[in-house]
């Protein structure tokens, strides 16, 4: 059974996409610690940007970072927190977010083959430059990961990771990363109370099927890139959300009708910007 321990967490401000930032004891970001079987998971969500999520896996002797922070103040905070744990950082894993790697030069950086190629061939630079135009302070420096992760398994820093390349469309190649023995999984976006960025009917169906599969694997802690850590109930909520979205999409003739119907169906959901992005994808 997971033991949830909130390390830092006084509410400070609301983010544009509907998340919340937290501040306490010298940190602006939200930091939580989870004692899982065989490993301690430290989850960091930024107070700037889009509630970007990073996770530090701590074993008896070493640390492994999953996803860096691309905004400067958050990157400094996360690095300070990692340094404060007093153990060597054995590896950095890039699952979806390849920006913000400059603080970890000299540490082995791992990513999928597709993500390494994305960073090498100029697509990463183009994506980062585009983000930097719209998000002041975004770190556009491209650092190519120096190690390739081959699915389905890898052991880094004493942690046995299970890897699955993500075929669901995203701005950059990605992969779902799990620690099955610890009942922990990381995917790009979930958010049981948040709209998702959706690319089309087939994407919605594939997303729902992936979550149904994940639900059957017994995960107790779900980490994502743009939401605070969640319990497995979030999978059920998101599956129901996707099923309802398909129904609304099937009867909505125009983008405006779709957005209005989604807001009516999910009046308390965060992330209206994500909803607008989905509508733009669905009604091109």
XYZ file of C-alpha atoms in Angstrom:
284
model
C 0.000 0.000 0.000
C 1.312 3.421 -0.941
C 2.086 5.838 1.890
C 1.401 9.423 0.748
C 3.561 12.019 2.524
C 3.176 15.653 1.473
C 6.502 17.397 2.000
C 5.556 20.863 0.805
C 2.157 22.252 0.022
C 0.606 25.643 0.903
C -1.597 26.952 -1.922
C -0.145 30.052 -3.548
C -1.692 30.748 -6.966
C -3.757 29.276 -9.780
C -2.124 28.496 -13.112
C -3.575 29.551 -16.444
C -4.338 25.943 -17.353
C -6.246 25.363 -14.159
C -3.631 23.734 -11.963
C -2.421 25.020 -8.613
C 1.022 26.053 -7.445
C 2.277 25.448 -3.930
C 4.828 27.266 -1.782
C 6.498 26.392 1.515
C 9.886 26.348 3.179
C 11.787 28.069 0.397
C 10.282 26.174 -2.546
C 7.727 27.627 -4.930
C 6.942 24.294 -6.580
C 4.860 21.467 -5.155
C 6.916 18.604 -3.747
C 5.467 15.361 -2.434
C 7.127 12.167 -1.239
C 5.670 8.694 -1.694
C 7.016 5.618 0.067
C 6.470 2.792 -2.403
C 7.665 -0.839 -2.241
C 11.459 -0.766 -2.614
C 11.743 2.882 -3.657
C 10.934 6.406 -2.497
C 9.369 8.634 -5.149
C 9.816 12.407 -4.904
C 7.333 14.219 -7.174
C 7.977 17.835 -8.163
C 5.438 20.039 -9.984
C 6.519 23.499 -11.080
C 4.925 26.759 -10.003
C 5.776 28.294 -13.374
C 4.912 27.087 -16.839
C 2.287 24.328 -17.057
C 2.611 22.496 -13.732
C 5.413 20.464 -15.326
C 6.048 17.253 -13.449
C 9.345 15.564 -12.598
C 9.962 12.484 -10.460
C 13.036 11.414 -8.517
C 13.330 7.721 -7.686
C 15.427 7.144 -4.582
C 16.971 3.827 -3.619
C 19.324 3.099 -0.730
C 22.378 4.395 -2.585
C 21.352 6.330 -5.717
C 18.835 8.601 -7.429
C 17.246 8.564 -10.880
C 15.472 11.618 -12.321
C 12.539 11.130 -14.676
C 11.831 14.307 -16.701
C 13.769 17.565 -16.171
C 12.241 21.038 -15.723
C 12.394 23.411 -18.694
C 11.700 26.683 -16.844
C 14.752 28.290 -15.168
C 13.512 28.812 -11.617
C 11.887 25.392 -11.486
C 15.041 23.789 -12.869
C 17.095 25.437 -10.109
C 14.624 24.359 -7.434
C 14.511 20.768 -8.604
C 18.305 20.562 -8.806
C 18.581 22.051 -5.311
C 16.121 19.504 -3.986
C 17.993 16.630 -5.666
C 21.321 17.853 -4.270
C 19.729 18.029 -0.824
C 18.917 14.324 -0.886
C 22.630 13.650 -0.493
C 22.922 10.765 -2.941
C 24.516 10.556 -6.397
C 22.291 11.058 -9.418
C 22.859 7.913 -11.470
C 20.748 8.817 -14.502
C 18.252 11.193 -16.083
C 15.405 9.709 -18.135
C 13.685 11.791 -20.805
C 10.222 10.375 -21.461
C 8.406 13.294 -23.123
C 10.151 16.524 -22.081
C 13.634 16.891 -23.521
C 14.227 20.524 -22.557
C 15.927 21.676 -19.366
C 18.789 19.192 -19.398
C 21.621 21.716 -18.947
C 21.861 21.282 -15.124
C 22.656 17.592 -15.658
C 25.629 17.751 -17.991
C 27.965 14.919 -17.046
C 25.110 12.701 -15.806
C 24.082 9.865 -18.173
C 20.921 10.966 -19.996
C 18.604 8.286 -21.381
C 15.795 8.472 -23.948
C 14.171 6.341 -26.624
C 15.907 6.013 -29.997
C 13.160 8.135 -31.593
C 13.636 10.881 -28.979
C 17.406 10.899 -29.507
C 16.911 11.271 -33.254
C 14.332 14.035 -32.631
C 16.935 15.964 -30.636
C 19.678 15.378 -33.228
C 17.941 16.264 -36.493
C 16.681 19.764 -35.739
C 13.069 18.951 -34.860
C 13.835 19.383 -31.168
C 15.393 22.807 -31.744
C 12.386 23.930 -33.800
C 9.952 22.776 -31.113
C 11.907 24.396 -28.286
C 12.264 27.669 -30.170
C 8.523 27.718 -30.749
C 7.870 27.163 -27.048
C 10.378 29.875 -26.134
C 8.454 32.407 -28.245
C 5.263 31.808 -26.316
C 6.654 30.974 -22.876
C 9.152 33.569 -21.599
C 12.044 31.893 -19.827
C 11.638 28.505 -21.498
C 15.054 26.859 -21.908
C 15.505 26.269 -25.680
C 18.927 24.598 -25.419
C 18.957 21.170 -27.051
C 21.085 18.549 -25.337
C 21.040 15.212 -27.107
C 20.624 12.268 -24.711
C 23.755 10.127 -24.775
C 22.135 6.771 -23.998
C 19.330 4.971 -25.835
C 16.685 3.100 -23.871
C 15.479 -0.021 -25.632
C 12.042 -1.245 -24.557
C 10.755 -3.172 -22.709
C 13.067 -3.065 -19.658
C 16.019 -1.175 -18.184
C 17.708 -1.119 -14.783
C 19.098 2.302 -13.815
C 20.321 3.354 -10.394
C 19.070 0.108 -8.925
C 15.512 0.686 -10.201
C 13.907 -1.770 -12.641
C 11.933 0.272 -15.176
C 9.412 -1.045 -17.682
C 9.246 0.977 -20.905
C 6.598 1.255 -23.581
C 6.912 3.527 -26.585
C 3.915 5.813 -26.875
C 2.088 5.684 -30.202
C -0.448 8.321 -29.115
C 0.394 11.582 -30.927
C 2.424 14.160 -28.994
C 4.650 17.101 -29.971
C 7.704 14.865 -29.576
C 8.366 11.112 -29.369
C 7.660 9.710 -25.937
C 7.340 6.623 -23.810
C 5.417 5.466 -20.803
C 7.736 4.585 -17.915
C 6.738 2.314 -15.050
C 8.278 0.691 -11.997
C 6.009 -2.365 -11.723
C 7.539 -3.624 -8.462
C 6.734 -0.263 -6.843
C 3.295 0.014 -8.507
C 4.215 3.349 -10.085
C 3.602 4.513 -13.651
C 4.402 7.746 -15.504
C 2.611 8.893 -18.649
C 2.493 12.192 -20.456
C -1.002 13.416 -19.587
C -3.813 12.066 -17.436
C -5.589 14.452 -15.085
C -8.788 12.911 -13.794
C -10.204 16.422 -13.343
C -8.581 18.067 -16.359
C -9.304 18.305 -20.087
C -6.860 16.505 -22.383
C -5.261 17.434 -25.691
C -6.879 15.098 -28.218
C -5.993 14.640 -31.866
C -9.011 12.880 -33.359
C -11.530 10.097 -32.862
C -8.958 7.352 -33.366
C -6.594 9.026 -30.920
C -9.379 9.211 -28.333
C -10.157 5.498 -28.779
C -6.477 4.543 -28.551
C -5.996 6.680 -25.441
C -8.973 5.045 -23.713
C -7.749 1.569 -24.610
C -4.270 2.334 -23.287
C -5.779 3.473 -19.987
C -7.940 0.344 -19.716
C -4.810 -1.751 -20.154
C -2.979 0.337 -17.548
C -5.882 -0.032 -15.126
C -5.427 -3.800 -15.158
C -1.780 -3.596 -14.117
C -2.368 -2.612 -10.498
C -0.641 0.766 -10.335
C -1.206 2.724 -7.123
C 0.665 5.924 -7.983
C 0.222 7.688 -11.319
C 2.646 10.437 -12.314
C 2.090 12.710 -15.311
C 3.758 15.671 -16.972
C 1.126 18.328 -16.245
C -0.772 17.295 -13.139
C -0.071 16.541 -9.511
C 0.353 12.817 -8.689
C -2.875 10.854 -8.802
C -4.443 7.678 -7.455
C -5.755 4.913 -9.768
C -9.288 6.328 -9.610
C -8.085 8.954 -12.087
C -7.894 6.231 -14.749
C -11.610 5.505 -14.396
C -12.450 9.193 -14.534
C -10.378 9.761 -17.662
C -11.796 6.698 -19.434
C -15.322 7.969 -18.720
C -14.249 11.424 -19.952
C -12.930 10.003 -23.224
C -16.056 7.928 -23.814
C -18.263 10.974 -23.256
C -16.014 13.069 -25.496
C -16.558 10.615 -28.357
C -20.314 10.893 -27.875
C -20.174 14.696 -27.917
C -17.886 14.694 -30.947
C -20.318 12.481 -32.872
C -23.185 14.974 -32.535
C -21.322 18.315 -32.623
C -21.263 19.878 -36.079
C -19.015 22.819 -35.225
C -16.045 23.478 -32.979
C -18.033 25.960 -30.932
C -20.793 23.391 -30.341
C -18.237 20.829 -29.216
C -16.538 23.197 -26.752
C -19.864 24.331 -25.303
C -21.085 20.749 -24.871
C -17.827 19.668 -23.228
C -18.003 22.544 -20.759
C -21.566 21.608 -19.924
C -20.651 17.935 -19.483
C -17.559 18.704 -17.388
C -18.268 22.036 -15.672
C -15.603 21.629 -12.979
C -12.770 20.465 -15.215
C -9.527 22.411 -15.377
C -7.440 23.032 -18.481
C -9.738 24.981 -20.791
C -6.711 25.759 -22.958
C -6.315 22.009 -23.527
C -9.990 21.800 -24.531
C -9.528 24.593 -27.055
C -6.467 22.838 -28.466
C -8.438 19.617 -28.824
C -11.247 21.440 -30.589
C -8.764 22.928 -33.037
C -7.431 19.445 -33.779
C -10.871 17.857 -34.110
C -12.386 20.519 -36.369
C -9.652 21.378 -38.858
